[in-house]
Structures are given as structure tokens and as C-alpha cells.
Amino acid sequence: MPGFALSALFAVAIASKAAFAQPDPADPTPLTDKHYAYPTGIPYQIDYNTAAIRGPQYGYNICNSTTQNQNSDCQTIMVNSIDDFCLWAPPQPNSTIGDTEAIEVGWCSKTGWGTRLIPAGTLTGVQVLKTSKYIQFAGFINQVNLDMASDDYGGELDPHGADLRGNPLGGLVYSNAFSGGNNGSYQQVNDWNSFIGGNQFCFTICDPSTSGSDQAAYCQNIYDRLGCTYNMPNNAQSGTFEVCEADLKTPVGIYVSGGVTMTYTQPYTGDVTPPYTPTVPQSSNCVTYQSAQLYSNLPTPTNAPAQTSSGSSHGASSASGTKSSSSPTSTANSAAAVGVSSVAGLLGTLFAVVFLS
């Protein structure tokens, strides 16, 4: 990606964060600036300040065999490989991401991390794109198995938010993917972002060793109304499980029109119609797997499908300061946009205004 295009994105990102995201005076250290060595340096909770505007933290960060069960409230997760990764999802059945984004817990595809396990049959297609700056996961899920209401189009989860304390509060992400899959070397991933809802998900972890500007570009969090389609372009297929090498994506919000590099700024209210169509990066050396090869010894799903009372999509809660989104533009063969409701988004915008006033 040309440097001038990245510079344009950084200018927008810095301006947006300066205008709409400020530390909570009672807990002023941003989540992205909190560093803990795995596993011995992690405290029981990293966001425990009861005087803060949101919180305290719902779950805990010390997770091990004693917390490994389907009621675990572990908020430390691993994102390692196609057969060993976690998602953020609600702790209570029939929930919406908009109502629970501050309290999501870890659901993982493999035992050993002290979290809940993703129930058997939940993952119905996964694509992993490995690049020089980040690793991107995208795919399809039966979201009711992850305590989500069946018609929830979800929203974004990231380590930022209006108060910079993240959603979920205190959520930590680690990976061995940037150390060659070395099981003894887990790095904290401070910049990541994720969307879940509409029976789809996407999750990007940025390489901690790359520059802060690269992490700001490829793990962007200010385009939360645009979903997976724009934030994490992919070719995930329902029924396909694959790992590919890939070129770098064009950072969300950057596009070329008439030979000129432009930057799109997401509105906080109203219709979201970006003036460009995202392009899925070129991939190569793809390796395909069968789900039975990847996911075994997982529990049977226990939650029956349910719908939200209004039957509408839901999004960022009023406590987060994140914005609204339109319904997803899903396609038959890719993990597409995950949307959030205009009502929740309006409340979130109002919260941001009050918080910053």
C-alpha cells in the first residue's frame, strides 16, 4: 500500500480519535497501553475501578483449568491458528452484542485457555489470511450457540471505545502466530478488532512488532458501521476451512477515484453509503481442511434459537460511545458486513457527546 495513502488514513484516524475518544478520568490508561506477560504477569482483573464511568470489569483475566467450563467468564483469549482461536461473545443466552459489548467473554475452539468452548457445529466456514502485518480470520457461525439472539446483526468489538477502555472492558488478546507458532511464546496483541453477528464473524490481530502506524491502519476501529465487508475484505466460503497467504488489504476508508487517493469518513448518524467497493486482497498457497480435522472434543450446543423482541438488528450499547450501522450486505459466498442498529448507535453518539463535554 503506497505511503501517501496510509498517511491520509492516519490523518483521519488521529483526528477522529482526538475528537471522539478520551480517557476516563477514573481509569486514564488506555487498554492498548496496558501490557502483561503471559501467563504470569496477568492480574486477576485489569479494569476494576468502580469509580469509572463504565464498569467495573465483568469477568476476569487469570484463566486456567479451574475456569475451563461453559459458564466461564474468562476475558483473556488466544488467536493462534485456524484450529486454535477464540471469539468474543455474550455470557448470557439470547443476548445482543449491543446490550453486552462491554461484558463479552471468550469462546474458544480448543480447550486449555480457561474459557468457554465454541460448541460443536458452530463454526461452519473459516478463512485465515496471513500477511506481513496482520492475520485476519473470517467466517460463518451458528451464533445462537454463542449465546446470541438469532436475528442480532451484532457489531464491533475492539480495545478502544469512547473512554479507551475497550469492548469488552479488560479484554486481553494473545497469540503465538507471530512467533512462528511457538507454543511457549505468546505475545500480547494490543491492537485488534472484531465483528460478530448475522451468523458471520471477522477478527484481525495486528503484529505487535510492526509500527504503530501499521497497527492503526490495519486494525482500524473508527469504521464500526461498515462491518466485515469494508474492514476485513475476504473470500470466506460457507463449508470451506482454509488458510492462505495474502497481500495487504487497502486500509478501510482509503480508495482511488479518478486517479486521486481519497479518504472516506464514516458519519455518526444517518445512512452509511461509502463511495467505493472494497477489494479482497490477492491470496495464494491456500491449504484447505475438513472441519473434523480442526475441531474436536467440543461440547454439544445447549441454546435454542431465539429472536430479539423487536426483530431488528442491534449494535453498540449506549455505554460504549460507538456508532450505528445499516443492515448487513451479505452475500452467498463471503463473510460480509455485520451491522448495528440506529437506535443503539444514536445512544452511543449521545454518550460520546456527554462524556466529552
PDB file of N, CA, C and O in Angstrom, residues 28-58:
ATOM      1  N   PRO A  28      -7.453   6.343  33.473  1.00  0.00           N
ATOM      2  CA  PRO A  28      -6.952   7.088  32.316  1.00  0.00           C
ATOM      3  C   PRO A  28      -6.028   6.317  31.384  1.00  0.00           C
ATOM      4  O   PRO A  28      -5.776   6.783  30.276  1.00  0.00           O
ATOM      5  N   THR A  29      -5.510   5.167  31.784  1.00  0.00           N
ATOM      6  CA  THR A  29      -4.600   4.426  30.909  1.00  0.00           C
ATOM      7  C   THR A  29      -5.381   3.643  29.867  1.00  0.00           C
ATOM      8  O   THR A  29      -6.180   2.767  30.216  1.00  0.00           O
ATOM      9  N   PRO A  30      -5.203   3.939  28.584  1.00  0.00           N
ATOM     10  CA  PRO A  30      -5.940   3.203  27.547  1.00  0.00           C
ATOM     11  C   PRO A  30      -5.636   1.710  27.609  1.00  0.00           C
ATOM     12  O   PRO A  30      -4.519   1.297  27.951  1.00  0.00           O
ATOM     13  N   LEU A  31      -6.615   0.904  27.253  1.00  0.00           N
ATOM     14  CA  LEU A  31      -6.425  -0.543  27.244  1.00  0.00           C
ATOM     15  C   LEU A  31      -5.258  -0.935  26.341  1.00  0.00           C
ATOM     16  O   LEU A  31      -4.510  -1.869  26.645  1.00  0.00           O
ATOM     17  N   THR A  32      -5.077  -0.228  25.230  1.00  0.00           N
ATOM     18  CA  THR A  32      -3.996  -0.569  24.303  1.00  0.00           C
ATOM     19  C   THR A  32      -2.609  -0.286  24.881  1.00  0.00           C
ATOM     20  O   THR A  32      -1.607  -0.724  24.325  1.00  0.00           O
ATOM     21  N   ASP A  33      -2.543   0.449  25.990  1.00  0.00           N
ATOM     22  CA  ASP A  33      -1.260   0.757  26.631  1.00  0.00           C
ATOM     23  C   ASP A  33      -1.000  -0.116  27.862  1.00  0.00           C
ATOM     24  O   ASP A  33      -0.014   0.100  28.571  1.00  0.00           O
ATOM     25  N   LYS A  34      -1.853  -1.082  28.112  1.00  0.00           N
ATOM     26  CA  LYS A  34      -1.661  -1.981  29.245  1.00  0.00           C
ATOM     27  C   LYS A  34      -1.009  -3.261  28.750  1.00  0.00           C
ATOM     28  O   LYS A  34      -1.549  -3.948  27.882  1.00  0.00           O
ATOM     29  N   HIS A  35       0.157  -3.592  29.291  1.00  0.00           N
ATOM     30  CA  HIS A  35       0.939  -4.723  28.802  1.00  0.00           C
ATOM     31  C   HIS A  35       1.186  -5.714  29.936  1.00  0.00           C
ATOM     32  O   HIS A  35       1.632  -5.340  31.023  1.00  0.00           O
ATOM     33  N   TYR A  36       0.930  -6.994  29.653  1.00  0.00           N
ATOM     34  CA  TYR A  36       1.095  -8.050  30.649  1.00  0.00           C
ATOM     35  C   TYR A  36       1.712  -9.275  29.995  1.00  0.00           C
ATOM     36  O   TYR A  36       1.226  -9.742  28.959  1.00  0.00           O
ATOM     37  N   ALA A  37       2.761  -9.796  30.598  1.00  0.00           N
ATOM     38  CA  ALA A  37       3.393 -11.011  30.087  1.00  0.00           C
ATOM     39  C   ALA A  37       2.493 -12.204  30.363  1.00  0.00           C
ATOM     40  O   ALA A  37       1.884 -12.315  31.418  1.00  0.00           O
ATOM     41  N   TYR A  38       2.424 -13.097  29.378  1.00  0.00           N
ATOM     42  CA  TYR A  38       1.596 -14.299  29.523  1.00  0.00           C
ATOM     43  C   TYR A  38       2.464 -15.463  29.995  1.00  0.00           C
ATOM     44  O   TYR A  38       3.546 -15.689  29.464  1.00  0.00           O
ATOM     45  N   PRO A  39       2.002 -16.234  31.010  1.00  0.00           N
ATOM     46  CA  PRO A  39       0.754 -16.053  31.769  1.00  0.00           C
ATOM     47  C   PRO A  39       0.960 -15.418  33.143  1.00  0.00           C
ATOM     48  O   PRO A  39       0.015 -15.021  33.799  1.00  0.00           O
ATOM     49  N   THR A  40       2.220 -15.316  33.573  1.00  0.00           N
ATOM     50  CA  THR A  40       2.476 -14.967  34.980  1.00  0.00           C
ATOM     51  C   THR A  40       2.276 -13.491  35.297  1.00  0.00           C
ATOM     52  O   THR A  40       2.107 -13.131  36.463  1.00  0.00           O
ATOM     53  N   GLY A  41       2.288 -12.639  34.275  1.00  0.00           N
ATOM     54  CA  GLY A  41       2.166 -11.213  34.550  1.00  0.00           C
ATOM     55  C   GLY A  41       0.751 -10.676  34.510  1.00  0.00           C
ATOM     56  O   GLY A  41       0.531  -9.469  34.692  1.00  0.00           O
ATOM     57  N   ILE A  42      -0.231 -11.550  34.301  1.00  0.00           N
ATOM     58  CA  ILE A  42      -1.613 -11.100  34.160  1.00  0.00           C
ATOM     59  C   ILE A  42      -2.296 -11.008  35.522  1.00  0.00           C
ATOM     60  O   ILE A  42      -2.284 -11.977  36.291  1.00  0.00           O
ATOM     61  N   PRO A  43      -2.895  -9.867  35.851  1.00  0.00           N
ATOM     62  CA  PRO A  43      -3.633  -9.743  37.115  1.00  0.00           C
ATOM     63  C   PRO A  43      -5.012 -10.391  37.007  1.00  0.00           C
ATOM     64  O   PRO A  43      -5.470 -10.720  35.903  1.00  0.00           O
ATOM     65  N   TYR A  44      -5.666 -10.565  38.132  1.00  0.00           N
ATOM     66  CA  TYR A  44      -6.993 -11.178  38.137  1.00  0.00           C
ATOM     67  C   TYR A  44      -7.961 -10.379  37.273  1.00  0.00           C
ATOM     68  O   TYR A  44      -8.710 -10.937  36.471  1.00  0.00           O
ATOM     69  N   GLN A  45      -7.970  -9.063  37.439  1.00  0.00           N
ATOM     70  CA  GLN A  45      -8.740  -8.155  36.591  1.00  0.00           C
ATOM     71  C   GLN A  45      -7.864  -6.964  36.249  1.00  0.00           C
ATOM     72  O   GLN A  45      -7.126  -6.476  37.100  1.00  0.00           O
ATOM     73  N   ILE A  46      -7.951  -6.478  35.021  1.00  0.00           N
ATOM     74  CA  ILE A  46      -7.157  -5.305  34.667  1.00  0.00           C
ATOM     75  C   ILE A  46      -7.999  -4.032  34.642  1.00  0.00           C
ATOM     76  O   ILE A  46      -7.454  -2.940  34.523  1.00  0.00           O
ATOM     77  N   ASP A  47      -9.305  -4.145  34.764  1.00  0.00           N
ATOM     78  CA  ASP A  47     -10.180  -2.971  34.751  1.00  0.00           C
ATOM     79  C   ASP A  47     -11.165  -3.107  35.901  1.00  0.00           C
ATOM     80  O   ASP A  47     -12.294  -3.550  35.736  1.00  0.00           O
ATOM     81  N   TYR A  48     -10.719  -2.745  37.080  1.00  0.00           N
ATOM     82  CA  TYR A  48     -11.505  -2.980  38.297  1.00  0.00           C
ATOM     83  C   TYR A  48     -11.949  -1.689  38.988  1.00  0.00           C
ATOM     84  O   TYR A  48     -12.493  -1.727  40.089  1.00  0.00           O
ATOM     85  N   ASN A  49     -11.722  -0.536  38.377  1.00  0.00           N
ATOM     86  CA  ASN A  49     -12.001   0.739  39.028  1.00  0.00           C
ATOM     87  C   ASN A  49     -13.506   0.990  39.082  1.00  0.00           C
ATOM     88  O   ASN A  49     -14.152   1.248  38.067  1.00  0.00           O
ATOM     89  N   THR A  50     -14.073   0.938  40.252  1.00  0.00           N
ATOM     90  CA  THR A  50     -15.523   1.115  40.406  1.00  0.00           C
ATOM     91  C   THR A  50     -15.956   2.563  40.242  1.00  0.00           C
ATOM     92  O   THR A  50     -17.145   2.835  40.119  1.00  0.00           O
ATOM     93  N   ALA A  51     -14.998   3.497  40.250  1.00  0.00           N
ATOM     94  CA  ALA A  51     -15.348   4.910  40.068  1.00  0.00           C
ATOM     95  C   ALA A  51     -15.417   5.308  38.601  1.00  0.00           C
ATOM     96  O   ALA A  51     -15.871   6.404  38.283  1.00  0.00           O
ATOM     97  N   ALA A  52     -14.992   4.437  37.718  1.00  0.00           N
ATOM     98  CA  ALA A  52     -15.004   4.743  36.298  1.00  0.00           C
ATOM     99  C   ALA A  52     -16.437   4.806  35.770  1.00  0.00           C
ATOM    100  O   ALA A  52     -17.359   4.242  36.366  1.00  0.00           O
ATOM    101  N   ILE A  53     -16.622   5.502  34.650  1.00  0.00           N
ATOM    102  CA  ILE A  53     -17.966   5.690  34.092  1.00  0.00           C
ATOM    103  C   ILE A  53     -18.598   4.360  33.720  1.00  0.00           C
ATOM    104  O   ILE A  53     -19.773   4.125  33.964  1.00  0.00           O
ATOM    105  N   ARG A  54     -17.820   3.477  33.118  1.00  0.00           N
ATOM    106  CA  ARG A  54     -18.311   2.130  32.838  1.00  0.00           C
ATOM    107  C   ARG A  54     -17.573   1.150  33.736  1.00  0.00           C
ATOM    108  O   ARG A  54     -16.425   1.344  34.082  1.00  0.00           O
ATOM    109  N   GLY A  55     -18.230   0.066  34.049  1.00  0.00           N
ATOM    110  CA  GLY A  55     -17.536  -0.970  34.798  1.00  0.00           C
ATOM    111  C   GLY A  55     -18.074  -1.131  36.201  1.00  0.00           C
ATOM    112  O   GLY A  55     -19.131  -0.585  36.528  1.00  0.00           O
ATOM    113  N   PRO A  56     -17.383  -1.912  37.032  1.00  0.00           N
ATOM    114  CA  PRO A  56     -16.074  -2.494  36.751  1.00  0.00           C
ATOM    115  C   PRO A  56     -16.170  -3.649  35.763  1.00  0.00           C
ATOM    116  O   PRO A  56     -17.255  -4.004  35.313  1.00  0.00           O
ATOM    117  N   GLN A  57     -15.016  -4.234  35.456  1.00  0.00           N
ATOM    118  CA  GLN A  57     -14.930  -5.341  34.521  1.00  0.00           C
ATOM    119  C   GLN A  57     -15.853  -6.477  34.945  1.00  0.00           C
ATOM    120  O   GLN A  57     -15.961  -6.818  36.116  1.00  0.00           O
ATOM    121  N   TYR A  58     -16.495  -7.101  33.955  1.00  0.00           N
ATOM    122  CA  TYR A  58     -17.457  -8.165  34.219  1.00  0.00           C
ATOM    123  C   TYR A  58     -16.784  -9.468  34.631  1.00  0.00           C
ATOM    124  O   TYR A  58     -17.187 -10.113  35.595  1.00  0.00           O
TER     125      TYR A  58
END
